[in-house]
Amino acid sequence: MATFEPEPTTDLDFASSPVTQQLIIRSEWLRDAFNELDPTSETVGISMSPSRPYFRISTTGDTGSTEMTYSKDEHLDSFFCSEEHENWYKLAQIQRCKHALSLSDKTKIRVNQRGFVSFQFMIPTDADVSFVNFLFAPQSVPDEL
């Protein structure tokens, strides 16, 4: 009988680590950014900083690199960042939230200390608003956290 040691599973509990970065952006700004991402890239970088550039989305692929930066005064409705950090995520996974993004008015992006990113889309309905959440793990999760 063949046996093997399973790989450890990733703890997907977003609330288990404190949120170190958070912003609210009008969804049209984020839609524009998603449309500009290099489709030949495997990863997308999401960076937030207490200083300029406050929020940055970037990709590098076969056809070059793309970088969009957003200032907190002009583009962001709300902004909190306790420390500068950049995390990389699989572009194919991040692109899966484009339909919810296309229906939404505003998007809240939160990043916890482990680098997990949460996208929460505020979608208007006939009666009220609904929220759709996506959670993505970074390309690598630090072992010490």
C-alpha positions as a printed NumPy array, in Angstrom:
array([[  0.   ,   0.   ,   0.   ],
       [  1.436,   3.35 ,  -1.042],
       [  1.233,   6.171,   1.48 ],
       [  2.139,   9.834,   1.325],
       [  2.323,  12.863,   3.529],
       [ -0.299,  15.427,   2.522],
       [  0.776,  18.999,   2.012],
       [ -0.36 ,  21.309,   4.788],
       [ -3.528,  23.197,   3.937],
       [ -3.598,  26.977,   3.922],
       [ -5.652,  28.592,   6.67 ],
       [ -8.196,  30.7  ,   4.755],
       [ -9.606,  32.45 ,   7.824],
       [ -9.225,  36.112,   6.822],
       [-10.155,  37.332,  10.302],
       [ -7.356,  35.333,  11.969],
       [ -4.851,  38.101,  11.109],
       [ -5.337,  41.848,  11.552],
       [ -6.209,  44.01 ,   8.556],
       [ -3.205,  46.204,   7.75 ],
       [ -4.544,  47.853,   4.582],
       [ -8.019,  48.878,   3.513],
       [ -9.56 ,  51.16 ,   0.919],
       [-12.836,  51.935,  -0.79 ],
       [-12.683,  52.857,  -4.468],
       [-15.353,  53.634,  -7.043],
       [-15.728,  50.467,  -9.069],
       [-15.357,  52.261, -12.394],
       [-11.736,  53.092, -11.487],
       [-11.057,  49.451, -10.653],
       [-12.823,  48.244, -13.83 ],
       [-10.512,  50.467, -15.868],
       [ -7.498,  48.978, -14.074],
       [ -8.673,  45.392, -14.641],
       [ -9.164,  46.129, -18.352],
       [ -5.583,  47.409, -18.628],
       [ -3.912,  44.387, -16.985],
       [ -1.585,  42.472, -19.292],
       [ -3.439,  39.225, -20.093],
       [ -0.131,  37.417, -20.758],
       [  0.912,  37.951, -17.147],
       [  0.547,  35.13 , -14.643],
       [  0.413,  37.387, -11.594],
       [ -0.901,  40.764, -10.524],
       [  0.706,  42.889,  -7.822],
       [ -1.43 ,  44.842,  -5.371],
       [  0.416,  47.401,  -3.31 ],
       [ -0.704,  49.882,  -0.662],
       [  1.46 ,  52.413,   1.111],
       [  0.976,  55.158,   3.716],
       [  2.795,  57.475,   1.243],
       [  2.632,  58.007,  -2.531],
       [  1.715,  55.979,  -4.523],
       [ -0.999,  54.998,  -2.063],
       [ -2.549,  52.229,  -4.153],
       [ -0.94 ,  50.45 ,  -7.097],
       [ -1.935,  47.529,  -9.324],
       [  0.709,  46.091, -11.65 ],
       [  1.399,  43.202, -14.024],
       [  4.357,  42.119, -16.123],
       [  3.865,  39.817, -19.087],
       [  5.096,  38.931, -22.556],
       [  3.951,  42.236, -24.019],
       [  5.451,  44.45 , -21.318],
       [  4.36 ,  45.779, -17.965],
       [  1.33 ,  47.714, -16.783],
       [  1.08 ,  49.822, -13.639],
       [ -1.858,  51.882, -12.409],
       [ -1.46 ,  54.148,  -9.394],
       [ -4.189,  55.897,  -7.431],
       [ -3.905,  58.824,  -5.047],
       [ -6.022,  58.712,  -1.929],
       [ -7.296,  62.273,  -2.391],
       [ -8.47 ,  61.913,  -5.995],
       [ -9.528,  58.276,  -6.37 ],
       [-10.184,  56.668,  -3.006],
       [-13.3  ,  57.233,  -0.879],
       [-11.621,  55.749,   2.183],
       [ -8.039,  54.694,   2.877],
       [ -6.156,  53.024,   5.737],
       [ -2.652,  51.621,   5.563],
       [ -0.514,  50.884,   8.612],
       [  2.467,  49.578,   6.645],
       [  3.665,  49.478,   3.054],
       [  3.366,  46.082,   1.46 ],
       [  3.035,  44.505,  -1.964],
       [  1.535,  41.086,  -2.562],
       [  1.269,  39.054,  -5.756],
       [ -1.788,  37.012,  -6.739],
       [ -2.632,  34.75 ,  -9.672],
       [ -4.143,  36.962, -12.35 ],
       [ -6.504,  34.229, -13.557],
       [ -8.02 ,  34.008, -10.075],
       [ -8.346,  37.77 ,  -9.591],
       [-10.035,  38.062, -13.   ],
       [-12.838,  35.772, -11.757],
       [-14.384,  38.664,  -9.856],
       [-14.812,  40.839, -12.986],
       [-18.522,  40.077, -13.335],
       [-19.289,  41.229,  -9.787],
       [-17.046,  44.25 , -10.372],
       [-18.985,  45.137, -13.532],
       [-22.254,  45.249, -11.553],
       [-20.921,  47.163,  -8.553],
       [-20.8  ,  50.854,  -7.638],
       [-18.04 ,  50.684,  -5.022],
       [-15.385,  48.173,  -4.024],
       [-13.768,  47.67 ,  -0.643],
       [-10.322,  46.083,  -0.735],
       [ -8.796,  44.764,   2.483],
       [ -5.431,  43.075,   2.978],
       [ -4.555,  41.274,   6.186],
       [ -1.14 ,  40.77 ,   7.758],
       [ -0.707,  37.441,   5.961],
       [ -1.27 ,  39.04 ,   2.541],
       [ -4.732,  37.639,   1.895],
       [ -6.847,  40.138,  -0.047],
       [-10.604,  40.541,   0.242],
       [-12.642,  42.258,  -2.457],
       [-16.142,  43.285,  -1.373],
       [-18.382,  44.623,  -4.134],
       [-21.404,  46.824,  -3.336],
       [-24.042,  45.982,  -5.941],
       [-27.267,  48.009,  -6.133],
       [-30.515,  46.056,  -6.446],
       [-34.108,  47.153,  -6.963],
       [-34.828,  47.097,  -3.243],
       [-31.479,  47.717,  -1.552],
       [-27.814,  46.879,  -2.004],
       [-26.108,  43.505,  -1.936],
       [-22.509,  42.643,  -1.182],
       [-20.415,  40.019,  -2.931],
       [-17.096,  38.977,  -1.382],
       [-14.029,  37.33 ,  -2.894],
       [-10.987,  36.177,  -0.912],
       [ -7.62 ,  35.488,  -2.568],
       [ -4.438,  34.   ,  -1.138],
       [ -1.104,  35.556,  -2.084],
       [  1.406,  33.609,  -4.183],
       [  3.279,  32.746,  -0.991],
       [  2.164,  32.95 ,   2.613],
       [  4.89 ,  33.673,   5.203],
       [  5.35 ,  30.663,   7.513],
       [  5.949,  32.783,  10.6  ],
       [  2.448,  34.325,  10.589]])
